[in-house]
């Protein structure tokens, strides 16, 4: 299984409105934490789907639709 590069907090911040510096106070931290958590959850789901597909392949099962 190949490991793809994880998205950095800075890359996530760029997607959600710029660098992390302007988000350094109050609710900004909450937003960046939520964005990071969402990105990590999406990456985890993708990894799980790949692992499940590989397991089905190794067991000789049909691909999940």
PDB file of N, CA and C in Angstrom:
ATOM      1  N   UNK A   1       0.846  -1.165   0.000  1.00  0.00           N
ATOM      2  CA  UNK A   1       0.000   0.000   0.000  1.00  0.00           C
ATOM      3  C   UNK A   1       0.897   1.236   0.000  1.00  0.00           C
ATOM      4  N   UNK A   2       0.593   2.200  -0.840  1.00  0.00           N
ATOM      5  CA  UNK A   2       1.397   3.410  -0.899  1.00  0.00           C
ATOM      6  C   UNK A   2       0.843   4.439   0.068  1.00  0.00           C
ATOM      7  N   UNK A   3       1.749   5.199   0.645  1.00  0.00           N
ATOM      8  CA  UNK A   3       1.336   6.263   1.557  1.00  0.00           C
ATOM      9  C   UNK A   3       1.456   7.589   0.826  1.00  0.00           C
ATOM     10  N   UNK A   4       0.324   8.252   0.679  1.00  0.00           N
ATOM     11  CA  UNK A   4       0.333   9.544   0.020  1.00  0.00           C
ATOM     12  C   UNK A   4       0.679  10.615   1.048  1.00  0.00           C
ATOM     13  N   UNK A   5       1.162  11.739   0.555  1.00  0.00           N
ATOM     14  CA  UNK A   5       1.532  12.844   1.420  1.00  0.00           C
ATOM     15  C   UNK A   5       0.292  13.366   2.140  1.00  0.00           C
ATOM     16  N   UNK A   6       0.381  13.525   3.459  1.00  0.00           N
ATOM     17  CA  UNK A   6      -0.730  14.067   4.233  1.00  0.00           C
ATOM     18  C   UNK A   6      -0.822  15.569   3.996  1.00  0.00           C
ATOM     19  N   UNK A   7      -2.025  16.064   4.028  1.00  0.00           N
ATOM     20  CA  UNK A   7      -2.251  17.489   3.881  1.00  0.00           C
ATOM     21  C   UNK A   7      -1.763  18.198   5.138  1.00  0.00           C
ATOM     22  N   UNK A   8      -0.986  19.257   4.962  1.00  0.00           N
ATOM     23  CA  UNK A   8      -0.471  19.999   6.110  1.00  0.00           C
ATOM     24  C   UNK A   8      -1.509  21.006   6.586  1.00  0.00           C
ATOM     25  N   UNK A   9      -1.416  21.436   7.850  1.00  0.00           N
ATOM     26  CA  UNK A   9      -2.333  22.467   8.343  1.00  0.00           C
ATOM     27  C   UNK A   9      -2.276  23.743   7.501  1.00  0.00           C
ATOM     28  N   UNK A  10      -1.096  24.069   7.012  1.00  0.00           N
ATOM     29  CA  UNK A  10      -0.960  25.267   6.187  1.00  0.00           C
ATOM     30  C   UNK A  10      -1.727  25.128   4.872  1.00  0.00           C
ATOM     31  N   UNK A  11      -1.659  23.926   4.262  1.00  0.00           N
ATOM     32  CA  UNK A  11      -2.399  23.692   3.020  1.00  0.00           C
ATOM     33  C   UNK A  11      -3.901  23.762   3.265  1.00  0.00           C
ATOM     34  N   UNK A  12      -4.329  23.226   4.389  1.00  0.00           N
ATOM     35  CA  UNK A  12      -5.750  23.290   4.731  1.00  0.00           C
ATOM     36  C   UNK A  12      -6.164  24.737   4.958  1.00  0.00           C
ATOM     37  N   UNK A  13      -5.351  25.492   5.677  1.00  0.00           N
ATOM     38  CA  UNK A  13      -5.660  26.897   5.937  1.00  0.00           C
ATOM     39  C   UNK A  13      -5.802  27.669   4.637  1.00  0.00           C
ATOM     40  N   UNK A  14      -4.935  27.385   3.671  1.00  0.00           N
ATOM     41  CA  UNK A  14      -5.020  28.057   2.375  1.00  0.00           C
ATOM     42  C   UNK A  14      -6.364  27.800   1.708  1.00  0.00           C
ATOM     43  N   UNK A  15      -6.870  26.573   1.827  1.00  0.00           N
ATOM     44  CA  UNK A  15      -8.163  26.240   1.232  1.00  0.00           C
ATOM     45  C   UNK A  15      -9.314  26.938   1.934  1.00  0.00           C
ATOM     46  N   UNK A  16      -9.126  27.270   3.215  1.00  0.00           N
ATOM     47  CA  UNK A  16     -10.207  27.847   3.997  1.00  0.00           C
ATOM     48  C   UNK A  16      -9.978  29.312   4.319  1.00  0.00           C
ATOM     49  N   UNK A  17      -9.281  30.016   3.460  1.00  0.00           N
ATOM     50  CA  UNK A  17      -9.227  31.458   3.629  1.00  0.00           C
ATOM     51  C   UNK A  17      -7.879  32.072   3.917  1.00  0.00           C
ATOM     52  N   UNK A  18      -6.812  31.422   3.633  1.00  0.00           N
ATOM     53  CA  UNK A  18      -5.517  32.057   3.770  1.00  0.00           C
ATOM     54  C   UNK A  18      -4.644  31.434   4.838  1.00  0.00           C
ATOM     55  N   UNK A  19      -3.577  32.150   5.161  1.00  0.00           N
ATOM     56  CA  UNK A  19      -2.600  31.607   6.100  1.00  0.00           C
ATOM     57  C   UNK A  19      -3.199  31.465   7.492  1.00  0.00           C
ATOM     58  N   UNK A  20      -2.498  30.744   8.348  1.00  0.00           N
ATOM     59  CA  UNK A  20      -2.998  30.497   9.694  1.00  0.00           C
ATOM     60  C   UNK A  20      -2.866  31.724  10.590  1.00  0.00           C
ATOM     61  N   UNK A  21      -2.003  32.672  10.271  1.00  0.00           N
ATOM     62  CA  UNK A  21      -1.789  33.824  11.138  1.00  0.00           C
ATOM     63  C   UNK A  21      -3.078  34.607  11.410  1.00  0.00           C
ATOM     64  N   UNK A  22      -3.881  34.943  10.367  1.00  0.00           N
ATOM     65  CA  UNK A  22      -5.100  35.681  10.645  1.00  0.00           C
ATOM     66  C   UNK A  22      -6.096  34.884  11.484  1.00  0.00           C
ATOM     67  N   UNK A  23      -5.913  33.587  11.562  1.00  0.00           N
ATOM     68  CA  UNK A  23      -6.858  32.736  12.291  1.00  0.00           C
ATOM     69  C   UNK A  23      -6.368  32.455  13.706  1.00  0.00           C
ATOM     70  N   UNK A  24      -5.378  33.187  14.163  1.00  0.00           N
ATOM     71  CA  UNK A  24      -4.732  32.817  15.415  1.00  0.00           C
ATOM     72  C   UNK A  24      -5.514  33.197  16.664  1.00  0.00           C
ATOM     73  N   UNK A  25      -6.628  33.864  16.532  1.00  0.00           N
ATOM     74  CA  UNK A  25      -7.367  34.244  17.732  1.00  0.00           C
ATOM     75  C   UNK A  25      -8.750  33.659  17.779  1.00  0.00           C
ATOM     76  N   UNK A  26      -9.246  33.459  18.975  1.00  0.00           N
ATOM     77  CA  UNK A  26     -10.623  33.063  19.238  1.00  0.00           C
ATOM     78  C   UNK A  26     -11.185  32.000  18.332  1.00  0.00           C
ATOM     79  N   UNK A  27     -12.310  32.347  17.689  1.00  0.00           N
ATOM     80  CA  UNK A  27     -13.017  31.362  16.874  1.00  0.00           C
ATOM     81  C   UNK A  27     -12.219  30.936  15.650  1.00  0.00           C
ATOM     82  N   UNK A  28     -11.230  31.693  15.258  1.00  0.00           N
ATOM     83  CA  UNK A  28     -10.393  31.294  14.133  1.00  0.00           C
ATOM     84  C   UNK A  28      -9.690  29.972  14.393  1.00  0.00           C
ATOM     85  N   UNK A  29      -9.243  29.788  15.622  1.00  0.00           N
ATOM     86  CA  UNK A  29      -8.582  28.527  15.966  1.00  0.00           C
ATOM     87  C   UNK A  29      -9.563  27.374  15.849  1.00  0.00           C
ATOM     88  N   UNK A  30     -10.784  27.625  16.275  1.00  0.00           N
ATOM     89  CA  UNK A  30     -11.798  26.576  16.178  1.00  0.00           C
ATOM     90  C   UNK A  30     -12.047  26.200  14.724  1.00  0.00           C
ATOM     91  N   UNK A  31     -12.077  27.203  13.846  1.00  0.00           N
ATOM     92  CA  UNK A  31     -12.319  26.921  12.425  1.00  0.00           C
ATOM     93  C   UNK A  31     -11.181  26.124  11.817  1.00  0.00           C
ATOM     94  N   UNK A  32      -9.956  26.486  12.138  1.00  0.00           N
ATOM     95  CA  UNK A  32      -8.833  25.754  11.546  1.00  0.00           C
ATOM     96  C   UNK A  32      -8.759  24.346  12.122  1.00  0.00           C
ATOM     97  N   UNK A  33      -9.058  24.199  13.415  1.00  0.00           N
ATOM     98  CA  UNK A  33      -9.076  22.849  14.000  1.00  0.00           C
ATOM     99  C   UNK A  33     -10.144  21.993  13.330  1.00  0.00           C
ATOM    100  N   UNK A  34     -11.314  22.581  13.091  1.00  0.00           N
ATOM    101  CA  UNK A  34     -12.398  21.840  12.429  1.00  0.00           C
ATOM    102  C   UNK A  34     -11.997  21.464  11.007  1.00  0.00           C
ATOM    103  N   UNK A  35     -11.352  22.383  10.295  1.00  0.00           N
ATOM    104  CA  UNK A  35     -10.916  22.102   8.925  1.00  0.00           C
ATOM    105  C   UNK A  35      -9.881  20.982   8.910  1.00  0.00           C
ATOM    106  N   UNK A  36      -8.955  21.020   9.860  1.00  0.00           N
ATOM    107  CA  UNK A  36      -7.939  19.969   9.946  1.00  0.00           C
ATOM    108  C   UNK A  36      -8.596  18.631  10.268  1.00  0.00           C
ATOM    109  N   UNK A  37      -9.527  18.641  11.214  1.00  0.00           N
ATOM    110  CA  UNK A  37     -10.216  17.400  11.587  1.00  0.00           C
ATOM    111  C   UNK A  37     -10.989  16.826  10.403  1.00  0.00           C
ATOM    112  N   UNK A  38     -11.648  17.697   9.629  1.00  0.00           N
ATOM    113  CA  UNK A  38     -12.395  17.232   8.451  1.00  0.00           C
ATOM    114  C   UNK A  38     -11.451  16.615   7.430  1.00  0.00           C
ATOM    115  N   UNK A  39     -10.331  17.265   7.190  1.00  0.00           N
ATOM    116  CA  UNK A  39      -9.367  16.744   6.213  1.00  0.00           C
ATOM    117  C   UNK A  39      -8.787  15.409   6.682  1.00  0.00           C
ATOM    118  N   UNK A  40      -8.459  15.323   7.972  1.00  0.00           N
ATOM    119  CA  UNK A  40      -7.918  14.068   8.493  1.00  0.00           C
ATOM    120  C   UNK A  40      -8.956  12.951   8.431  1.00  0.00           C
ATOM    121  N   UNK A  41     -10.226  13.276   8.721  1.00  0.00           N
ATOM    122  CA  UNK A  41     -11.288  12.266   8.654  1.00  0.00           C
ATOM    123  C   UNK A  41     -11.468  11.782   7.218  1.00  0.00           C
ATOM    124  N   UNK A  42     -11.415  12.709   6.259  1.00  0.00           N
ATOM    125  CA  UNK A  42     -11.553  12.328   4.849  1.00  0.00           C
ATOM    126  C   UNK A  42     -10.391  11.431   4.428  1.00  0.00           C
ATOM    127  N   UNK A  43      -9.184  11.780   4.852  1.00  0.00           N
ATOM    128  CA  UNK A  43      -8.013  10.959   4.527  1.00  0.00           C
ATOM    129  C   UNK A  43      -8.137   9.575   5.159  1.00  0.00           C
ATOM    130  N   UNK A  44      -8.638   9.517   6.387  1.00  0.00           N
ATOM    131  CA  UNK A  44      -8.811   8.228   7.065  1.00  0.00           C
ATOM    132  C   UNK A  44      -9.851   7.377   6.343  1.00  0.00           C
ATOM    133  N   UNK A  45     -10.954   8.005   5.895  1.00  0.00           N
ATOM    134  CA  UNK A  45     -11.976   7.260   5.145  1.00  0.00           C
ATOM    135  C   UNK A  45     -11.395   6.701   3.858  1.00  0.00           C
ATOM    136  N   UNK A  46     -10.600   7.508   3.154  1.00  0.00           N
ATOM    137  CA  UNK A  46      -9.974   7.052   1.913  1.00  0.00           C
ATOM    138  C   UNK A  46      -9.038   5.873   2.181  1.00  0.00           C
ATOM    139  N   UNK A  47      -8.229   5.978   3.230  1.00  0.00           N
ATOM    140  CA  UNK A  47      -7.303   4.889   3.579  1.00  0.00           C
ATOM    141  C   UNK A  47      -8.082   3.623   3.909  1.00  0.00           C
ATOM    142  N   UNK A  48      -9.182   3.762   4.658  1.00  0.00           N
ATOM    143  CA  UNK A  48     -10.000   2.610   5.024  1.00  0.00           C
ATOM    144  C   UNK A  48     -10.609   1.968   3.784  1.00  0.00           C
ATOM    145  N   UNK A  49     -11.137   2.800   2.881  1.00  0.00           N
ATOM    146  CA  UNK A  49     -11.722   2.268   1.648  1.00  0.00           C
ATOM    147  C   UNK A  49     -10.684   1.505   0.832  1.00  0.00           C
ATOM    148  N   UNK A  50      -9.476   2.050   0.740  1.00  0.00           N
ATOM    149  CA  UNK A  50      -8.405   1.373   0.002  1.00  0.00           C
ATOM    150  C   UNK A  50      -8.043   0.049   0.668  1.00  0.00           C
ATOM    151  N   UNK A  51      -7.954   0.055   1.995  1.00  0.00           N
ATOM    152  CA  UNK A  51      -7.600  -1.165   2.720  1.00  0.00           C
ATOM    153  C   UNK A  51      -8.695  -2.218   2.570  1.00  0.00           C
ATOM    154  N   UNK A  52      -9.963  -1.792   2.652  1.00  0.00           N
ATOM    155  CA  UNK A  52     -11.064  -2.740   2.486  1.00  0.00           C
ATOM    156  C   UNK A  52     -11.082  -3.316   1.075  1.00  0.00           C
ATOM    157  N   UNK A  53     -10.825  -2.477   0.075  1.00  0.00           N
ATOM    158  CA  UNK A  53     -10.784  -2.948  -1.311  1.00  0.00           C
ATOM    159  C   UNK A  53      -9.641  -3.946  -1.498  1.00  0.00           C
ATOM    160  N   UNK A  54      -8.503  -3.654  -0.909  1.00  0.00           N
ATOM    161  CA  UNK A  54      -7.347  -4.560  -1.015  1.00  0.00           C
ATOM    162  C   UNK A  54      -7.651  -5.893  -0.336  1.00  0.00           C
ATOM    163  N   UNK A  55      -8.319  -5.846   0.809  1.00  0.00           N
ATOM    164  CA  UNK A  55      -8.687  -7.071   1.518  1.00  0.00           C
ATOM    165  C   UNK A  55      -9.647  -7.907   0.685  1.00  0.00           C
ATOM    166  N   UNK A  56     -10.643  -7.249   0.082  1.00  0.00           N
ATOM    167  CA  UNK A  56     -11.572  -7.982  -0.787  1.00  0.00           C
ATOM    168  C   UNK A  56     -10.825  -8.611  -1.958  1.00  0.00           C
ATOM    169  N   UNK A  57      -9.873  -7.864  -2.513  1.00  0.00           N
ATOM    170  CA  UNK A  57      -9.068  -8.372  -3.633  1.00  0.00           C
ATOM    171  C   UNK A  57      -8.276  -9.611  -3.206  1.00  0.00           C
ATOM    172  N   UNK A  58      -7.671  -9.546  -2.048  1.00  0.00           N
ATOM    173  CA  UNK A  58      -6.880 -10.675  -1.556  1.00  0.00           C
ATOM    174  C   UNK A  58      -7.749 -11.892  -1.252  1.00  0.00           C
ATOM    175  N   UNK A  59      -8.987 -11.645  -0.836  1.00  0.00           N
ATOM    176  CA  UNK A  59      -9.911 -12.741  -0.542  1.00  0.00           C
ATOM    177  C   UNK A  59     -10.582 -13.269  -1.805  1.00  0.00           C
ATOM    178  N   UNK A  60     -10.402 -12.563  -2.924  1.00  0.00           N
ATOM    179  CA  UNK A  60     -11.014 -12.977  -4.177  1.00  0.00           C
ATOM    180  C   UNK A  60     -12.483 -12.620  -4.273  1.00  0.00           C
ATOM    181  N   UNK A  61     -12.904 -11.631  -3.507  1.00  0.00           N
ATOM    182  CA  UNK A  61     -14.298 -11.199  -3.532  1.00  0.00           C
ATOM    183  C   UNK A  61     -14.512 -10.172  -4.638  1.00  0.00           C
ATOM    184  N   UNK A  62     -15.770 -10.000  -4.997  1.00  0.00           N
ATOM    185  CA  UNK A  62     -16.126  -9.010  -6.012  1.00  0.00           C
ATOM    186  C   UNK A  62     -15.955  -7.601  -5.440  1.00  0.00           C
ATOM    187  N   UNK A  63     -15.565  -6.645  -6.287  1.00  0.00           N
ATOM    188  CA  UNK A  63     -15.458  -5.252  -5.825  1.00  0.00           C
ATOM    189  C   UNK A  63     -16.811  -4.730  -5.353  1.00  0.00           C
ATOM    190  N   UNK A  64     -16.757  -3.897  -4.335  1.00  0.00           N
ATOM    191  CA  UNK A  64     -17.970  -3.297  -3.788  1.00  0.00           C
ATOM    192  C   UNK A  64     -18.427  -2.174  -4.710  1.00  0.00           C
ATOM    193  N   UNK A  65     -19.728  -2.147  -5.031  1.00  0.00           N
ATOM    194  CA  UNK A  65     -20.255  -1.130  -5.951  1.00  0.00           C
ATOM    195  C   UNK A  65     -20.511   0.176  -5.276  1.00  0.00           C
TER     196      UNK A  65
END
